[in-house]
Amino acid sequence: MPSVISRATDRHTATRRASSRWQSVRQQRLAVAAVGSLIAAAFMGSVVVAPLYAIYQRKFGFSEITLTLIYAVYVVGNVIALLLFGQLSDQLGRKRVSLPTVLLAVISAAVFLAASGTGWLYAGRLLTGLTVGVLSGTGTAWLVELYGANRRDHATLAAAVSNLVGISIGPVLGGLLAQYAAYPLKLPFAAYIAILAAVAIAVWRTPEPRQRPLRALRDVQLHARIGVPREIRARFAVPAITGFVIFALGGLYFSLIPGILQTDLHQANVAIGGAVVCELAVVAAVVTLAGRRLPPEHAMTGALAVMVPAVALIVSAQAVASMPLLLIATALAGIALGLGYRGSLQVVNRLAPDERRAEVASSYFIACFVGNSVPVIGIGILATVTNPLTASEAFAVTLAVLAVAALAWHRRV
């Protein structure tokens, strides 16, 4: 009889342990989904406005230069977040930073909702850049803690895919609602606020991973940490240039391609502009997942090689007003974005010494943010002085030269 009772007790204990493991796995998956949705929602807010720029331009009557400056001020918010608030969640906790920042994202969307002039657009983009910078960094660190130190590559992949999912949904949401629903400049942001509310609830229900964060705001230390050790600068140049060119290409799509579709390809439907931007992000996400086993150096150099035909086809599509050519160019650009972002970031992480990893990563992202803004501003200025096609040609040549130079430098070092 005792042996029967013992066996029954053992079975019960095993069942409880299996149930506990299942609950733990389920909780982790829910937490990963919540944090992934946080990153996706942040980046969705950065591009939901992309199909709407042409409508704003007609309504408020600003120039192409102003359009590119409105887009680029977003990067100012990114840089502020990176330099000053990048380590805030390490000190205060992931949830204590995420939830107020989601509220700031709601405020940025409300600024666009109430926009009655160009100044409102500048303010909305600045706040959007700030929220994306804080939430992307916080969310990525949170995913690393959820996956564990031995699965950092899984966390990086989850963060990158979440980023691209948000970028793919945002322009489609904005374009469809602007084209087929009432209040084209208001309903996209109202829908985005509703999405943020759902994400906030999911994050609020997720456990805080930081066990002993600071308790008082007065104890918080804000300081910038950027820099590249001398011994890795030569090798750091290639991933930095890769980040610059792929983010420059992304900036072209997120700011100017919807307008080019209307003016040069005669596509008045703003939903088409959103769909083209969505294609870029979807292809990048698929390539990121499909090529996750590709060595990062090969992914990075592959992106640089694909960059040359991608920009050539973009200019050709604009010159001959060909939608099929633009779709092919967008697919190539998505391949470059997917391979280049994952590959260059992993190369940077491998190059960086453990004690200076944050500084080196921040320097890499500065290169990305500069690429996301400065070339786009240059296109706007050149398009105003000459014409849009000439500006696109100069942009394509610049990126192609940088890509080829980076490939040559990579072979050398």
GROMACS .gro file of C-alpha atoms in nm:
model
  413
    1MET     CA    1   0.000   0.000   0.000
    2PRO     CA    2   0.274   0.256   0.082
    3SER     CA    3   0.432   0.196  -0.261
    4VAL     CA    4   0.099   0.267  -0.431
    5ILE     CA    5   0.062   0.589  -0.236
    6SER     CA    6   0.423   0.680  -0.318
    7ARG     CA    7   0.369   0.624  -0.690
    8ALA     CA    8   0.050   0.830  -0.682
    9THR     CA    9   0.234   1.108  -0.500
   10ASP     CA   10   0.517   1.099  -0.757
   11ARG     CA   11   0.268   1.121  -1.045
   12HIS     CA   12   0.093   1.412  -0.879
   13THR     CA   13   0.426   1.590  -0.823
   14ALA     CA   14   0.529   1.532  -1.185
   15THR     CA   15   0.194   1.664  -1.306
   16ARG     CA   16   0.230   1.974  -1.094
   17ARG     CA   17   0.582   2.034  -1.224
   18ALA     CA   18   0.471   1.988  -1.586
   19SER     CA   19   0.180   2.224  -1.528
   20SER     CA   20   0.414   2.476  -1.367
   21ARG     CA   21   0.656   2.457  -1.661
   22TRP     CA   22   0.368   2.499  -1.906
   23GLN     CA   23   0.243   2.803  -1.714
   24SER     CA   24   0.595   2.948  -1.710
   25VAL     CA   25   0.638   2.899  -2.085
   26ARG     CA   26   0.293   3.045  -2.149
   27GLN     CA   27   0.370   3.350  -1.934
   28GLN     CA   28   0.699   3.403  -2.114
   29ARG     CA   29   0.532   3.384  -2.454
   30LEU     CA   30   0.266   3.632  -2.346
   31ALA     CA   31   0.536   3.864  -2.214
   32VAL     CA   32   0.735   3.838  -2.539
   33ALA     CA   33   0.418   3.910  -2.737
   34ALA     CA   34   0.340   4.214  -2.521
   35VAL     CA   35   0.691   4.358  -2.548
   36GLY     CA   36   0.707   4.280  -2.920
   37SER     CA   37   0.377   4.464  -2.968
   38LEU     CA   38   0.525   4.757  -2.773
   39ILE     CA   39   0.816   4.783  -3.020
   40ALA     CA   40   0.586   4.733  -3.318
   41ALA     CA   41   0.345   5.003  -3.199
   42ALA     CA   42   0.631   5.247  -3.148
   43PHE     CA   43   0.757   5.207  -3.503
   44MET     CA   44   0.403   5.202  -3.639
   45GLY     CA   45   0.365   5.556  -3.508
   46SER     CA   46   0.674   5.666  -3.699
   47VAL     CA   47   0.529   5.565  -4.038
   48VAL     CA   48   0.150   5.591  -4.006
   49VAL     CA   49   0.193   5.950  -4.126
   50ALA     CA   50   0.399   5.851  -4.434
   51PRO     CA   51   0.106   5.832  -4.684
   52LEU     CA   52  -0.039   6.156  -4.541
   53TYR     CA   53   0.254   6.390  -4.618
   54ALA     CA   54   0.121   6.476  -4.964
   55ILE     CA   55  -0.219   6.564  -4.815
   56TYR     CA   56  -0.057   6.784  -4.551
   57GLN     CA   57   0.154   6.948  -4.820
   58ARG     CA   58  -0.154   7.042  -5.021
   59LYS     CA   59  -0.347   7.156  -4.713
   60PHE     CA   60  -0.075   7.368  -4.552
   61GLY     CA   61   0.107   7.467  -4.872
   62PHE     CA   62   0.466   7.395  -4.767
   63SER     CA   63   0.763   7.321  -4.995
   64GLU     CA   64   0.955   7.001  -5.059
   65ILE     CA   65   1.233   7.126  -4.831
   66THR     CA   66   0.986   7.178  -4.548
   67LEU     CA   67   0.848   6.828  -4.604
   68THR     CA   68   1.192   6.672  -4.563
   69LEU     CA   69   1.264   6.885  -4.255
   70ILE     CA   70   0.936   6.773  -4.097
   71TYR     CA   71   1.037   6.414  -4.158
   72ALA     CA   72   1.395   6.465  -4.038
   73VAL     CA   73   1.306   6.634  -3.707
   74TYR     CA   74   1.194   6.288  -3.600
   75VAL     CA   75   1.562   6.194  -3.589
   76VAL     CA   76   1.630   6.475  -3.338
   77GLY     CA   77   1.393   6.298  -3.100
   78ASN     CA   78   1.570   5.967  -3.169
   79VAL     CA   79   1.910   6.116  -3.086
   80ILE     CA   80   1.783   6.284  -2.766
   81ALA     CA   81   1.636   5.953  -2.656
   82LEU     CA   82   1.955   5.765  -2.741
   83LEU     CA   83   2.194   6.005  -2.572
   84LEU     CA   84   1.996   6.099  -2.263
   85PHE     CA   85   1.730   5.835  -2.197
   86GLY     CA   86   1.885   5.518  -2.337
   87GLN     CA   87   1.964   5.378  -1.990
   88LEU     CA   88   1.659   5.515  -1.811
   89SER     CA   89   1.477   5.181  -1.795
   90ASP     CA   90   1.791   5.015  -1.653
   91GLN     CA   91   1.755   5.243  -1.352
   92LEU     CA   92   1.378   5.283  -1.312
   93GLY     CA   93   1.251   4.954  -1.455
   94ARG     CA   94   1.107   4.853  -1.791
   95LYS     CA   95   0.739   4.906  -1.709
   96ARG     CA   96   0.796   5.233  -1.520
   97VAL     CA   97   0.953   5.377  -1.836
   98SER     CA   98   0.739   5.203  -2.100
   99LEU     CA   99   0.394   5.303  -1.977
  100PRO     CA  100   0.462   5.681  -1.947
  101THR     CA  101   0.633   5.670  -2.286
  102VAL     CA  102   0.327   5.506  -2.440
  103LEU     CA  103   0.130   5.799  -2.298
  104LEU     CA  104   0.379   6.033  -2.470
  105ALA     CA  105   0.311   5.842  -2.795
  106VAL     CA  106  -0.060   5.909  -2.744
  107ILE     CA  107   0.018   6.279  -2.701
  108SER     CA  108   0.224   6.281  -3.021
  109ALA     CA  109  -0.069   6.124  -3.211
  110ALA     CA  110  -0.303   6.381  -3.054
  111VAL     CA  111  -0.076   6.659  -3.185
  112PHE     CA  112  -0.127   6.529  -3.538
  113LEU     CA  113  -0.501   6.499  -3.471
  114ALA     CA  114  -0.519   6.866  -3.375
  115ALA     CA  115  -0.271   6.989  -3.640
  116SER     CA  116  -0.374   7.323  -3.790
  117GLY     CA  117  -0.038   7.425  -3.936
  118THR     CA  118   0.316   7.318  -4.014
  119GLY     CA  119   0.441   7.382  -3.658
  120TRP     CA  120   0.213   7.109  -3.526
  121LEU     CA  121   0.374   6.860  -3.765
  122TYR     CA  122   0.723   6.949  -3.642
  123ALA     CA  123   0.611   6.901  -3.281
  124GLY     CA  124   0.437   6.572  -3.357
  125ARG     CA  125   0.740   6.429  -3.537
  126LEU     CA  126   0.977   6.537  -3.260
  127LEU     CA  127   0.764   6.365  -2.996
  128THR     CA  128   0.731   6.058  -3.217
  129GLY     CA  129   1.110   6.034  -3.251
  130LEU     CA  130   1.150   6.061  -2.876
  131THR     CA  131   0.896   5.786  -2.805
  132VAL     CA  132   1.041   5.552  -3.068
  133GLY     CA  133   1.393   5.603  -2.931
  134VAL     CA  134   1.291   5.525  -2.573
  135LEU     CA  135   1.050   5.239  -2.645
  136SER     CA  136   1.273   5.061  -2.895
  137GLY     CA  137   1.569   5.062  -2.656
  138THR     CA  138   1.358   4.966  -2.356
  139GLY     CA  139   1.171   4.696  -2.547
  140THR     CA  140   1.489   4.543  -2.688
  141ALA     CA  141   1.650   4.527  -2.342
  142TRP     CA  142   1.329   4.377  -2.203
  143LEU     CA  143   1.331   4.104  -2.471
  144VAL     CA  144   1.692   4.016  -2.386
  145GLU     CA  145   1.586   3.966  -2.023
  146LEU     CA  146   1.289   3.755  -2.127
  147TYR     CA  147   1.493   3.528  -2.354
  148GLY     CA  148   1.795   3.513  -2.124
  149ALA     CA  149   2.162   3.587  -2.174
  150ASN     CA  150   2.220   3.264  -2.370
  151ARG     CA  151   1.955   3.354  -2.631
  152ARG     CA  152   2.052   3.710  -2.719
  153ASP     CA  153   2.034   3.633  -3.091
  154HIS     CA  154   1.669   3.530  -3.049
  155ALA     CA  155   1.597   3.855  -2.867
  156THR     CA  156   1.769   4.060  -3.139
  157LEU     CA  157   1.572   3.879  -3.408
  158ALA     CA  158   1.243   3.930  -3.221
  159ALA     CA  159   1.315   4.301  -3.180
  160ALA     CA  160   1.406   4.343  -3.547
  161VAL     CA  161   1.096   4.159  -3.668
  162SER     CA  162   0.873   4.356  -3.430
  163ASN     CA  163   1.023   4.676  -3.569
  164LEU     CA  164   0.951   4.570  -3.928
  165VAL     CA  165   0.599   4.448  -3.845
  166GLY     CA  166   0.517   4.792  -3.706
  167ILE     CA  167   0.667   4.962  -4.011
  168SER     CA  168   0.462   4.738  -4.243
  169ILE     CA  169   0.128   4.794  -4.067
  170GLY     CA  170   0.160   5.170  -4.008
  171PRO     CA  171   0.158   5.298  -4.370
  172VAL     CA  172  -0.118   5.058  -4.473
  173LEU     CA  173  -0.334   5.171  -4.182
  174GLY     CA  174  -0.271   5.538  -4.260
  175GLY     CA  175  -0.315   5.499  -4.636
  176LEU     CA  176  -0.636   5.296  -4.626
  177LEU     CA  177  -0.809   5.516  -4.370
  178ALA     CA  178  -0.697   5.835  -4.546
  179GLN     CA  179  -0.818   5.712  -4.885
  180TYR     CA  180  -1.141   5.530  -4.804
  181ALA     CA  181  -1.269   5.668  -4.471
  182ALA     CA  182  -1.390   6.004  -4.355
  183TYR     CA  183  -1.151   6.255  -4.192
  184PRO     CA  184  -0.831   6.139  -4.369
  185LEU     CA  185  -0.600   6.342  -4.142
  186LYS     CA  186  -0.769   6.242  -3.817
  187LEU     CA  187  -0.897   5.885  -3.832
  188PRO     CA  188  -0.551   5.723  -3.883
  189PHE     CA  189  -0.427   5.879  -3.559
  190ALA     CA  190  -0.747   5.796  -3.372
  191ALA     CA  191  -0.701   5.433  -3.474
  192TYR     CA  192  -0.337   5.446  -3.369
  193ILE     CA  193  -0.432   5.579  -3.025
  194ALA     CA  194  -0.672   5.285  -2.985
  195ILE     CA  195  -0.386   5.046  -3.071
  196LEU     CA  196  -0.162   5.217  -2.815
  197ALA     CA  197  -0.431   5.172  -2.550
  198ALA     CA  198  -0.445   4.797  -2.619
  199VAL     CA  199  -0.064   4.774  -2.607
  200ALA     CA  200  -0.055   4.966  -2.278
  201ILE     CA  201  -0.296   4.715  -2.121
  202ALA     CA  202  -0.082   4.423  -2.240
  203VAL     CA  203   0.237   4.583  -2.104
  204TRP     CA  204   0.068   4.671  -1.774
  205ARG     CA  205  -0.025   4.302  -1.729
  206THR     CA  206   0.335   4.190  -1.797
  207PRO     CA  207   0.562   4.136  -1.491
  208GLU     CA  208   0.847   4.380  -1.432
  209PRO     CA  209   1.180   4.199  -1.493
  210ARG     CA  210   1.398   4.450  -1.309
  211GLN     CA  211   1.411   4.332  -0.948
  212ARG     CA  212   1.572   4.633  -0.784
  213PRO     CA  213   1.521   4.945  -0.991
  214LEU     CA  214   1.575   5.290  -0.844
  215ARG     CA  215   1.286   5.411  -0.637
  216ALA     CA  216   1.318   5.789  -0.677
  217LEU     CA  217   1.360   6.006  -0.985
  218ARG     CA  218   1.626   6.213  -0.806
  219ASP     CA  219   1.856   5.910  -0.815
  220VAL     CA  220   1.841   5.880  -1.195
  221GLN     CA  221   2.162   5.953  -1.383
  222LEU     CA  222   2.134   6.083  -1.739
  223HIS     CA  223   2.453   6.085  -1.939
  224ALA     CA  224   2.551   6.027  -2.300
  225ARG     CA  225   2.773   5.732  -2.384
  226ILE     CA  226   2.909   5.721  -2.740
  227GLY     CA  227   3.249   5.633  -2.876
  228VAL     CA  228   3.444   5.372  -3.071
  229PRO     CA  229   3.774   5.230  -2.939
  230ARG     CA  230   4.068   5.309  -3.164
  231GLU     CA  231   4.155   4.943  -3.219
  232ILE     CA  232   3.822   4.861  -3.388
  233ARG     CA  233   3.756   5.185  -3.579
  234ALA     CA  234   3.874   5.051  -3.915
  235ARG     CA  235   3.643   4.747  -3.890
  236PHE     CA  236   3.360   4.955  -3.741
  237ALA     CA  237   3.348   5.174  -4.054
  238VAL     CA  238   3.182   4.909  -4.272
  239PRO     CA  239   2.879   4.833  -4.049
  240ALA     CA  240   2.845   5.207  -3.976
  241ILE     CA  241   2.831   5.289  -4.348
  242THR     CA  242   2.593   4.998  -4.402
  243GLY     CA  243   2.361   5.138  -4.134
  244PHE     CA  244   2.388   5.483  -4.292
  245VAL     CA  245   2.291   5.371  -4.645
  246ILE     CA  246   2.009   5.133  -4.549
  247PHE     CA  247   1.852   5.393  -4.320
  248ALA     CA  248   1.892   5.656  -4.592
  249LEU     CA  249   1.704   5.426  -4.828
  250GLY     CA  250   1.436   5.374  -4.564
  251GLY     CA  251   1.412   5.750  -4.516
  252LEU     CA  252   1.346   5.794  -4.888
  253TYR     CA  253   1.053   5.552  -4.869
  254PHE     CA  254   0.906   5.681  -4.546
  255SER     CA  255   0.917   6.046  -4.650
  256LEU     CA  256   0.923   6.095  -5.028
  257ILE     CA  257   0.814   5.781  -5.214
  258PRO     CA  258   0.440   5.840  -5.149
  259GLY     CA  259   0.480   6.190  -5.299
  260ILE     CA  260   0.684   6.058  -5.594
  261LEU     CA  261   0.406   5.809  -5.662
  262GLN     CA  262   0.158   6.095  -5.693
  263THR     CA  263   0.369   6.343  -5.890
  264ASP     CA  264   0.586   6.122  -6.113
  265LEU     CA  265   0.397   5.794  -6.136
  266HIS     CA  266   0.053   5.964  -6.133
  267GLN     CA  267  -0.089   5.744  -5.856
  268ALA     CA  268  -0.335   5.970  -5.673
  269ASN     CA  269  -0.455   5.694  -5.439
  270VAL     CA  270  -0.269   5.748  -5.110
  271ALA     CA  271  -0.337   5.386  -5.010
  272ILE     CA  272  -0.099   5.279  -5.288
  273GLY     CA  273   0.177   5.485  -5.130
  274GLY     CA  274   0.116   5.310  -4.800
  275ALA     CA  275   0.117   4.971  -4.974
  276VAL     CA  276   0.455   5.036  -5.138
  277VAL     CA  277   0.609   5.131  -4.803
  278CYS     CA  278   0.447   4.820  -4.655
  279GLU     CA  279   0.608   4.606  -4.927
  280LEU     CA  280   0.949   4.736  -4.824
  281ALA     CA  281   0.896   4.638  -4.459
  282VAL     CA  282   0.732   4.300  -4.532
  283VAL     CA  283   1.016   4.193  -4.762
  284ALA     CA  284   1.269   4.309  -4.502
  285ALA     CA  285   1.091   4.109  -4.228
  286VAL     CA  286   1.074   3.794  -4.441
  287VAL     CA  287   1.442   3.826  -4.537
  288THR     CA  288   1.538   3.884  -4.172
  289LEU     CA  289   1.365   3.562  -4.067
  290ALA     CA  290   1.471   3.354  -4.368
  291GLY     CA  291   1.834   3.465  -4.348
  292ARG     CA  292   1.877   3.442  -3.972
  293ARG     CA  293   2.139   3.165  -4.009
  294LEU     CA  294   2.342   3.361  -4.263
  295PRO     CA  295   2.672   3.484  -4.110
  296PRO     CA  296   2.637   3.855  -4.026
  297GLU     CA  297   2.934   3.959  -4.242
  298HIS     CA  298   2.776   3.787  -4.543
  299ALA     CA  299   2.438   3.947  -4.469
  300MET     CA  300   2.599   4.290  -4.443
  301THR     CA  301   2.800   4.265  -4.765
  302GLY     CA  302   2.501   4.113  -4.944
  303ALA     CA  303   2.295   4.416  -4.846
  304LEU     CA  304   2.561   4.652  -4.980
  305ALA     CA  305   2.572   4.461  -5.310
  306VAL     CA  306   2.192   4.467  -5.350
  307MET     CA  307   2.185   4.840  -5.272
  308VAL     CA  308   2.333   4.935  -5.612
  309PRO     CA  309   2.062   4.778  -5.836
  310ALA     CA  310   1.792   4.884  -5.589
  311VAL     CA  311   1.866   5.257  -5.614
  312ALA     CA  312   1.923   5.229  -5.989
  313LEU     CA  313   1.577   5.079  -6.036
  314ILE     CA  314   1.415   5.341  -5.811
  315VAL     CA  315   1.549   5.619  -6.035
  316SER     CA  316   1.455   5.427  -6.350
  317ALA     CA  317   1.100   5.375  -6.224
  318GLN     CA  318   1.070   5.747  -6.152
  319ALA     CA  319   1.216   5.842  -6.492
  320VAL     CA  320   0.981   5.622  -6.700
  321ALA     CA  321   0.684   5.639  -6.458
  322SER     CA  322   0.678   5.259  -6.420
  323MET     CA  323   0.494   5.104  -6.128
  324PRO     CA  324   0.624   4.750  -6.196
  325LEU     CA  325   0.983   4.878  -6.190
  326LEU     CA  326   0.919   5.053  -5.859
  327LEU     CA  327   0.776   4.735  -5.707
  328ILE     CA  328   1.085   4.538  -5.815
  329ALA     CA  329   1.308   4.814  -5.677
  330THR     CA  330   1.115   4.807  -5.349
  331ALA     CA  331   1.164   4.432  -5.317
  332LEU     CA  332   1.540   4.476  -5.365
  333ALA     CA  333   1.540   4.764  -5.116
  334GLY     CA  334   1.359   4.540  -4.866
  335ILE     CA  335   1.625   4.271  -4.911
  336ALA     CA  336   1.896   4.530  -4.850
  337LEU     CA  337   1.716   4.660  -4.541
  338GLY     CA  338   1.654   4.316  -4.393
  339LEU     CA  339   2.004   4.182  -4.453
  340GLY     CA  340   2.184   4.506  -4.379
  341TYR     CA  341   2.019   4.595  -4.049
  342ARG     CA  342   2.052   4.251  -3.890
  343GLY     CA  343   2.400   4.187  -4.031
  344SER     CA  344   2.558   4.522  -3.949
  345LEU     CA  345   2.412   4.532  -3.597
  346GLN     CA  346   2.543   4.183  -3.518
  347VAL     CA  347   2.886   4.273  -3.657
  348VAL     CA  348   2.893   4.580  -3.431
  349ASN     CA  349   2.795   4.369  -3.129
  350ARG     CA  350   3.077   4.125  -3.205
  351LEU     CA  351   3.335   4.400  -3.251
  352ALA     CA  352   3.247   4.592  -2.935
  353PRO     CA  353   3.439   4.516  -2.614
  354ASP     CA  354   3.207   4.407  -2.333
  355GLU     CA  355   3.293   4.707  -2.117
  356ARG     CA  356   3.212   4.954  -2.399
  357ARG     CA  357   2.932   4.774  -2.580
  358ALA     CA  358   2.669   5.043  -2.514
  359GLU     CA  359   2.899   5.321  -2.638
  360VAL     CA  360   2.982   5.139  -2.961
  361ALA     CA  361   2.617   5.045  -3.025
  362SER     CA  362   2.511   5.406  -2.967
  363SER     CA  363   2.773   5.524  -3.217
  364TYR     CA  364   2.635   5.278  -3.472
  365PHE     CA  365   2.280   5.407  -3.421
  366ILE     CA  366   2.398   5.766  -3.457
  367ALA     CA  367   2.529   5.670  -3.803
  368CYS     CA  368   2.190   5.513  -3.881
  369PHE     CA  369   1.996   5.819  -3.764
  370VAL     CA  370   2.217   6.057  -3.961
  371GLY     CA  371   2.158   5.841  -4.268
  372ASN     CA  372   1.786   5.851  -4.202
  373SER     CA  373   1.774   6.231  -4.207
  374VAL     CA  374   2.059   6.414  -4.383
  375PRO     CA  375   2.024   6.254  -4.730
  376VAL     CA  376   1.648   6.310  -4.726
  377ILE     CA  377   1.702   6.679  -4.648
  378GLY     CA  378   1.953   6.693  -4.933
  379ILE     CA  379   1.696   6.544  -5.171
  380GLY     CA  380   1.442   6.807  -5.068
  381ILE     CA  381   1.684   7.095  -5.123
  382LEU     CA  382   1.810   6.960  -5.457
  383ALA     CA  383   1.456   6.885  -5.579
  384THR     CA  384   1.359   7.249  -5.508
  385VAL     CA  385   1.668   7.390  -5.682
  386THR     CA  386   1.657   7.152  -5.983
  387ASN     CA  387   1.384   6.887  -6.018
  388PRO     CA  388   1.279   6.569  -5.833
  389LEU     CA  389   1.439   6.331  -6.085
  390THR     CA  390   1.778   6.502  -6.065
  391ALA     CA  391   1.759   6.490  -5.686
  392SER     CA  392   1.680   6.117  -5.694
  393GLU     CA  393   1.969   6.054  -5.935
  394ALA     CA  394   2.212   6.234  -5.702
  395PHE     CA  395   2.076   6.034  -5.408
  396ALA     CA  396   2.116   5.705  -5.595
  397VAL     CA  397   2.471   5.781  -5.704
  398THR     CA  398   2.569   5.881  -5.349
  399LEU     CA  399   2.434   5.563  -5.193
  400ALA     CA  400   2.581   5.343  -5.467
  401VAL     CA  401   2.925   5.499  -5.422
  402LEU     CA  402   2.908   5.456  -5.044
  403ALA     CA  403   2.798   5.093  -5.080
  404VAL     CA  404   3.079   5.009  -5.323
  405ALA     CA  405   3.334   5.193  -5.107
  406ALA     CA  406   3.218   5.000  -4.799
  407LEU     CA  407   3.252   4.670  -4.986
  408ALA     CA  408   3.604   4.761  -5.097
  409TRP     CA  409   3.701   4.869  -4.745
  410HIS     CA  410   3.556   4.547  -4.600
  411ARG     CA  411   3.776   4.337  -4.831
  412ARG     CA  412   4.078   4.543  -4.726
  413VAL     CA  413   4.035   4.528  -4.348
   0.00000   0.00000   0.00000
